Amino acid sequence: MNEPEPDPISDPVSTDVPVLNLANVLTMFRIVLVPVFVVVLFIDDGDNPWWRTMAWGVFALAAVTDHYDGRIARQRGLITDFGKLADPIADKALIGSALIGLSVLGELPWWVTIVILARELGITVLRFWVLQHGVIPASRGGKLKTLLQAIAIGLFILPLPGPLHWLAIAVMAAALVATVVTGVDYVWQALAKRAQRRRDAAAARRTDRTGR
């Protein structure tokens, strides 16, 4: 579990794998759970402890599918283009809806939501931007960031008493630090890959000229 997993963008796709497979079904199930989660979260304006606990249960279930769909796809050779596209969409939809929902309810500052979502969307775009120059693999720091985000959001969703609410704040603070640090690291890797590719291309041109 501590080993870095292969990046979903670079994993090989088999043309023999049907789109309707267990991994993709789990991904689609997570997407379906997103609006269910939002509806449950906002019942009684988010003030009903029972419904808030139910919202946490839906969020936790969706987060569990996020853990297993990718693992199943890799272990069983069920990687498809659809899964590679749908999986990150499902992830961003779940995290984004939870953060925005909590901010709308006034329980999470908007700046926290903006920082996290800007980082997630920005890095996703960045990874595709440098794809032709090389893949930026998922790092252990990135996986820790994802775990901290999920735990922090889950704690904010739960109707915790005052003293335990500080635990949610502490974990969210740690998630924010990990979010920013890993974001800077991904940007550095992207710039380094582009620079290295340009150096390699320039060296190849020089070799080609001297070889003529």
PDB file of C-alpha atoms in Angstrom, residues 10-199:
ATOM      1  CA  SER A  10       0.350   6.167 -18.585  1.00  0.00           C
ATOM      2  CA  ASP A  11      -1.051   2.707 -17.825  1.00  0.00           C
ATOM      3  CA  PRO A  12      -1.360   0.592 -20.965  1.00  0.00           C
ATOM      4  CA  VAL A  13      -4.850   0.116 -22.360  1.00  0.00           C
ATOM      5  CA  SER A  14      -5.958  -3.243 -23.694  1.00  0.00           C
ATOM      6  CA  THR A  15      -8.311  -3.137 -26.669  1.00  0.00           C
ATOM      7  CA  ASP A  16      -9.750  -6.510 -25.615  1.00  0.00           C
ATOM      8  CA  VAL A  17     -11.153  -5.216 -22.320  1.00  0.00           C
ATOM      9  CA  PRO A  18     -14.896  -4.438 -22.368  1.00  0.00           C
ATOM     10  CA  VAL A  19     -15.905  -0.999 -21.135  1.00  0.00           C
ATOM     11  CA  LEU A  20     -18.505  -2.597 -18.870  1.00  0.00           C
ATOM     12  CA  ASN A  21     -16.230  -4.192 -16.280  1.00  0.00           C
ATOM     13  CA  LEU A  22     -16.023  -4.203 -12.485  1.00  0.00           C
ATOM     14  CA  ALA A  23     -13.530  -1.338 -12.238  1.00  0.00           C
ATOM     15  CA  ASN A  24     -15.570   0.957 -14.480  1.00  0.00           C
ATOM     16  CA  VAL A  25     -18.802  -0.006 -12.734  1.00  0.00           C
ATOM     17  CA  LEU A  26     -17.256   1.109  -9.423  1.00  0.00           C
ATOM     18  CA  THR A  27     -16.157   4.374 -11.016  1.00  0.00           C
ATOM     19  CA  MET A  28     -19.651   5.030 -12.386  1.00  0.00           C
ATOM     20  CA  PHE A  29     -21.143   4.102  -9.020  1.00  0.00           C
ATOM     21  CA  ARG A  30     -18.953   6.783  -7.434  1.00  0.00           C
ATOM     22  CA  ILE A  31     -20.196   9.343  -9.948  1.00  0.00           C
ATOM     23  CA  VAL A  32     -23.800   8.399  -9.159  1.00  0.00           C
ATOM     24  CA  LEU A  33     -23.094   8.779  -5.434  1.00  0.00           C
ATOM     25  CA  VAL A  34     -21.990  12.397  -5.843  1.00  0.00           C
ATOM     26  CA  PRO A  35     -25.484  13.931  -6.312  1.00  0.00           C
ATOM     27  CA  VAL A  36     -26.836  11.564  -3.655  1.00  0.00           C
ATOM     28  CA  PHE A  37     -24.200  12.852  -1.249  1.00  0.00           C
ATOM     29  CA  VAL A  38     -25.017  16.487  -2.045  1.00  0.00           C
ATOM     30  CA  VAL A  39     -28.755  15.981  -1.504  1.00  0.00           C
ATOM     31  CA  VAL A  40     -28.250  14.190   1.809  1.00  0.00           C
ATOM     32  CA  LEU A  41     -25.747  16.810   2.996  1.00  0.00           C
ATOM     33  CA  PHE A  42     -28.214  19.664   2.460  1.00  0.00           C
ATOM     34  CA  ILE A  43     -31.273  18.035   4.042  1.00  0.00           C
ATOM     35  CA  ASP A  44     -32.569  20.335   6.807  1.00  0.00           C
ATOM     36  CA  ASP A  45     -29.929  22.867   5.740  1.00  0.00           C
ATOM     37  CA  GLY A  46     -27.230  20.526   7.006  1.00  0.00           C
ATOM     38  CA  ASP A  47     -28.314  20.921  10.630  1.00  0.00           C
ATOM     39  CA  ASN A  48     -29.730  17.449  11.229  1.00  0.00           C
ATOM     40  CA  PRO A  49     -27.067  15.252  12.919  1.00  0.00           C
ATOM     41  CA  TRP A  50     -28.650  12.040  11.628  1.00  0.00           C
ATOM     42  CA  TRP A  51     -28.611  13.187   8.001  1.00  0.00           C
ATOM     43  CA  ARG A  52     -25.106  14.557   8.377  1.00  0.00           C
ATOM     44  CA  THR A  53     -23.982  11.136   9.533  1.00  0.00           C
ATOM     45  CA  MET A  54     -25.730   9.614   6.537  1.00  0.00           C
ATOM     46  CA  ALA A  55     -23.937  12.096   4.266  1.00  0.00           C
ATOM     47  CA  TRP A  56     -20.646  10.995   5.817  1.00  0.00           C
ATOM     48  CA  GLY A  57     -21.573   7.380   5.081  1.00  0.00           C
ATOM     49  CA  VAL A  58     -22.229   8.159   1.409  1.00  0.00           C
ATOM     50  CA  PHE A  59     -18.960  10.103   1.152  1.00  0.00           C
ATOM     51  CA  ALA A  60     -17.017   7.298   2.837  1.00  0.00           C
ATOM     52  CA  LEU A  61     -18.548   4.699   0.510  1.00  0.00           C
ATOM     53  CA  ALA A  62     -17.602   6.780  -2.531  1.00  0.00           C
ATOM     54  CA  ALA A  63     -14.070   7.239  -1.198  1.00  0.00           C
ATOM     55  CA  VAL A  64     -13.716   3.470  -0.751  1.00  0.00           C
ATOM     56  CA  THR A  65     -14.695   2.859  -4.383  1.00  0.00           C
ATOM     57  CA  ASP A  66     -11.991   5.356  -5.368  1.00  0.00           C
ATOM     58  CA  HIS A  67      -9.445   3.171  -3.610  1.00  0.00           C
ATOM     59  CA  TYR A  68     -10.543  -0.092  -5.150  1.00  0.00           C
ATOM     60  CA  ASP A  69     -11.527   0.690  -8.748  1.00  0.00           C
ATOM     61  CA  GLY A  70      -7.993   1.592  -9.800  1.00  0.00           C
ATOM     62  CA  ARG A  71      -6.481  -1.352  -7.947  1.00  0.00           C
ATOM     63  CA  ILE A  72      -8.925  -3.785  -9.544  1.00  0.00           C
ATOM     64  CA  ALA A  73      -8.306  -2.312 -12.999  1.00  0.00           C
ATOM     65  CA  ARG A  74      -4.545  -2.786 -12.695  1.00  0.00           C
ATOM     66  CA  GLN A  75      -4.565  -6.186 -11.016  1.00  0.00           C
ATOM     67  CA  ARG A  76      -7.120  -7.692 -13.406  1.00  0.00           C
ATOM     68  CA  GLY A  77      -5.982  -5.939 -16.556  1.00  0.00           C
ATOM     69  CA  LEU A  78      -9.232  -3.970 -16.868  1.00  0.00           C
ATOM     70  CA  ILE A  79      -7.726  -0.614 -17.837  1.00  0.00           C
ATOM     71  CA  THR A  80      -9.751   1.165 -20.526  1.00  0.00           C
ATOM     72  CA  ASP A  81      -9.760   4.629 -22.089  1.00  0.00           C
ATOM     73  CA  PHE A  82     -13.160   5.201 -20.526  1.00  0.00           C
ATOM     74  CA  GLY A  83     -11.847   4.350 -17.063  1.00  0.00           C
ATOM     75  CA  LYS A  84      -8.804   6.591 -17.464  1.00  0.00           C
ATOM     76  CA  LEU A  85     -11.105   9.483 -18.331  1.00  0.00           C
ATOM     77  CA  ALA A  86     -13.947   8.773 -15.898  1.00  0.00           C
ATOM     78  CA  ASP A  87     -11.839   8.020 -12.802  1.00  0.00           C
ATOM     79  CA  PRO A  88     -10.289  11.489 -12.359  1.00  0.00           C
ATOM     80  CA  ILE A  89     -13.638  13.092 -13.201  1.00  0.00           C
ATOM     81  CA  ALA A  90     -15.293  11.046 -10.446  1.00  0.00           C
ATOM     82  CA  ASP A  91     -12.538  11.962  -7.981  1.00  0.00           C
ATOM     83  CA  LYS A  92     -12.734  15.691  -8.669  1.00  0.00           C
ATOM     84  CA  ALA A  93     -16.551  15.623  -8.599  1.00  0.00           C
ATOM     85  CA  LEU A  94     -16.609  13.937  -5.184  1.00  0.00           C
ATOM     86  CA  ILE A  95     -13.983  16.144  -3.536  1.00  0.00           C
ATOM     87  CA  GLY A  96     -15.257  19.289  -5.230  1.00  0.00           C
ATOM     88  CA  SER A  97     -18.892  18.752  -4.290  1.00  0.00           C
ATOM     89  CA  ALA A  98     -17.950  18.034  -0.672  1.00  0.00           C
ATOM     90  CA  LEU A  99     -15.742  21.117  -0.349  1.00  0.00           C
ATOM     91  CA  ILE A 100     -18.227  23.428  -2.054  1.00  0.00           C
ATOM     92  CA  GLY A 101     -21.114  21.969  -0.059  1.00  0.00           C
ATOM     93  CA  LEU A 102     -19.311  22.517   3.238  1.00  0.00           C
ATOM     94  CA  SER A 103     -18.440  26.085   2.239  1.00  0.00           C
ATOM     95  CA  VAL A 104     -22.034  26.829   1.232  1.00  0.00           C
ATOM     96  CA  LEU A 105     -23.139  25.580   4.643  1.00  0.00           C
ATOM     97  CA  GLY A 106     -20.632  27.946   6.223  1.00  0.00           C
ATOM     98  CA  GLU A 107     -18.594  25.210   7.856  1.00  0.00           C
ATOM     99  CA  LEU A 108     -15.465  25.496   5.725  1.00  0.00           C
ATOM    100  CA  PRO A 109     -13.904  28.812   4.672  1.00  0.00           C
ATOM    101  CA  TRP A 110     -14.229  29.455   0.940  1.00  0.00           C
ATOM    102  CA  TRP A 111     -10.517  30.173   0.606  1.00  0.00           C
ATOM    103  CA  VAL A 112      -9.758  26.607   1.689  1.00  0.00           C
ATOM    104  CA  THR A 113     -12.081  25.226  -0.983  1.00  0.00           C
ATOM    105  CA  ILE A 114     -10.616  27.532  -3.629  1.00  0.00           C
ATOM    106  CA  VAL A 115      -7.009  26.605  -2.796  1.00  0.00           C
ATOM    107  CA  ILE A 116      -7.675  22.864  -2.931  1.00  0.00           C
ATOM    108  CA  LEU A 117      -9.810  22.938  -6.072  1.00  0.00           C
ATOM    109  CA  ALA A 118      -7.415  25.286  -7.883  1.00  0.00           C
ATOM    110  CA  ARG A 119      -4.555  22.940  -7.091  1.00  0.00           C
ATOM    111  CA  GLU A 120      -6.436  19.809  -8.159  1.00  0.00           C
ATOM    112  CA  LEU A 121      -7.680  21.249 -11.448  1.00  0.00           C
ATOM    113  CA  GLY A 122      -4.383  22.999 -12.162  1.00  0.00           C
ATOM    114  CA  ILE A 123      -2.270  19.886 -11.670  1.00  0.00           C
ATOM    115  CA  THR A 124      -4.647  17.813 -13.788  1.00  0.00           C
ATOM    116  CA  VAL A 125      -4.267  20.292 -16.651  1.00  0.00           C
ATOM    117  CA  LEU A 126      -0.508  20.459 -16.063  1.00  0.00           C
ATOM    118  CA  ARG A 127      -0.081  16.694 -16.287  1.00  0.00           C
ATOM    119  CA  PHE A 128      -1.815  16.598 -19.648  1.00  0.00           C
ATOM    120  CA  TRP A 129       0.199  19.621 -20.798  1.00  0.00           C
ATOM    121  CA  VAL A 130       3.516  17.830 -20.262  1.00  0.00           C
ATOM    122  CA  LEU A 131       2.251  14.396 -21.315  1.00  0.00           C
ATOM    123  CA  GLN A 132       4.167  14.556 -24.606  1.00  0.00           C
ATOM    124  CA  HIS A 133       7.359  15.261 -22.650  1.00  0.00           C
ATOM    125  CA  GLY A 134       6.866  12.495 -20.109  1.00  0.00           C
ATOM    126  CA  VAL A 135       4.471  11.322 -17.424  1.00  0.00           C
ATOM    127  CA  ILE A 136       4.445  12.869 -13.956  1.00  0.00           C
ATOM    128  CA  PRO A 137       3.852   9.806 -11.762  1.00  0.00           C
ATOM    129  CA  ALA A 138       1.682   9.862  -8.681  1.00  0.00           C
ATOM    130  CA  SER A 139       3.990  10.452  -5.733  1.00  0.00           C
ATOM    131  CA  ARG A 140       3.746   9.233  -2.169  1.00  0.00           C
ATOM    132  CA  GLY A 141       3.236  12.832  -1.138  1.00  0.00           C
ATOM    133  CA  GLY A 142       0.320  13.064  -3.542  1.00  0.00           C
ATOM    134  CA  LYS A 143      -1.222   9.932  -2.080  1.00  0.00           C
ATOM    135  CA  LEU A 144      -0.779  11.306   1.448  1.00  0.00           C
ATOM    136  CA  LYS A 145      -2.447  14.528   0.302  1.00  0.00           C
ATOM    137  CA  THR A 146      -5.421  12.595  -1.047  1.00  0.00           C
ATOM    138  CA  LEU A 147      -5.745  10.607   2.177  1.00  0.00           C
ATOM    139  CA  LEU A 148      -5.548  13.724   4.354  1.00  0.00           C
ATOM    140  CA  GLN A 149      -8.134  15.501   2.219  1.00  0.00           C
ATOM    141  CA  ALA A 150     -10.564  12.593   2.465  1.00  0.00           C
ATOM    142  CA  ILE A 151     -10.132  12.290   6.239  1.00  0.00           C
ATOM    143  CA  ALA A 152     -10.427  16.039   6.799  1.00  0.00           C
ATOM    144  CA  ILE A 153     -13.541  16.357   4.644  1.00  0.00           C
ATOM    145  CA  GLY A 154     -15.082  13.352   6.371  1.00  0.00           C
ATOM    146  CA  LEU A 155     -14.456  14.917   9.776  1.00  0.00           C
ATOM    147  CA  PHE A 156     -16.055  18.192   8.668  1.00  0.00           C
ATOM    148  CA  ILE A 157     -19.100  16.325   7.383  1.00  0.00           C
ATOM    149  CA  LEU A 158     -19.634  14.499  10.664  1.00  0.00           C
ATOM    150  CA  PRO A 159     -21.587  16.400  13.356  1.00  0.00           C
ATOM    151  CA  LEU A 160     -18.662  16.452  15.768  1.00  0.00           C
ATOM    152  CA  PRO A 161     -18.871  18.178  19.169  1.00  0.00           C
ATOM    153  CA  GLY A 162     -16.783  21.304  19.760  1.00  0.00           C
ATOM    154  CA  PRO A 163     -13.550  19.734  21.070  1.00  0.00           C
ATOM    155  CA  LEU A 164     -13.424  17.145  18.283  1.00  0.00           C
ATOM    156  CA  HIS A 165     -14.103  19.842  15.689  1.00  0.00           C
ATOM    157  CA  TRP A 166     -10.592  21.067  16.352  1.00  0.00           C
ATOM    158  CA  LEU A 167      -9.349  17.687  15.178  1.00  0.00           C
ATOM    159  CA  ALA A 168     -11.082  18.296  11.847  1.00  0.00           C
ATOM    160  CA  ILE A 169      -9.436  21.716  11.614  1.00  0.00           C
ATOM    161  CA  ALA A 170      -5.998  20.245  12.391  1.00  0.00           C
ATOM    162  CA  VAL A 171      -6.316  17.508   9.756  1.00  0.00           C
ATOM    163  CA  MET A 172      -7.591  20.010   7.186  1.00  0.00           C
ATOM    164  CA  ALA A 173      -4.595  22.242   7.934  1.00  0.00           C
ATOM    165  CA  ALA A 174      -2.288  19.279   7.314  1.00  0.00           C
ATOM    166  CA  ALA A 175      -4.178  18.503   4.093  1.00  0.00           C
ATOM    167  CA  LEU A 176      -3.741  22.108   2.939  1.00  0.00           C
ATOM    168  CA  VAL A 177      -0.001  21.990   3.567  1.00  0.00           C
ATOM    169  CA  ALA A 178       0.285  18.694   1.674  1.00  0.00           C
ATOM    170  CA  THR A 179      -1.889  20.084  -1.122  1.00  0.00           C
ATOM    171  CA  VAL A 180       0.305  23.145  -1.644  1.00  0.00           C
ATOM    172  CA  VAL A 181       3.655  21.351  -1.211  1.00  0.00           C
ATOM    173  CA  THR A 182       2.820  18.518  -3.606  1.00  0.00           C
ATOM    174  CA  GLY A 183       1.357  21.032  -6.058  1.00  0.00           C
ATOM    175  CA  VAL A 184       4.639  22.964  -6.128  1.00  0.00           C
ATOM    176  CA  ASP A 185       6.526  19.675  -6.516  1.00  0.00           C
ATOM    177  CA  TYR A 186       4.393  18.649  -9.515  1.00  0.00           C
ATOM    178  CA  VAL A 187       4.966  22.044 -11.166  1.00  0.00           C
ATOM    179  CA  TRP A 188       8.715  21.672 -10.629  1.00  0.00           C
ATOM    180  CA  GLN A 189       8.671  18.176 -12.146  1.00  0.00           C
ATOM    181  CA  ALA A 190       6.686  19.413 -15.142  1.00  0.00           C
ATOM    182  CA  LEU A 191       9.081  22.277 -15.841  1.00  0.00           C
ATOM    183  CA  ALA A 192      12.063  19.959 -15.394  1.00  0.00           C
ATOM    184  CA  LYS A 193      10.653  17.432 -17.870  1.00  0.00           C
ATOM    185  CA  ARG A 194       9.998  20.115 -20.482  1.00  0.00           C
ATOM    186  CA  ALA A 195      13.480  21.559 -20.022  1.00  0.00           C
ATOM    187  CA  GLN A 196      15.075  18.109 -20.276  1.00  0.00           C
ATOM    188  CA  ARG A 197      13.126  17.293 -23.435  1.00  0.00           C
ATOM    189  CA  ARG A 198      14.255  20.560 -25.015  1.00  0.00           C
ATOM    190  CA  ARG A 199      17.876  19.829 -24.115  1.00  0.00           C
TER     191      ARG A 199
END
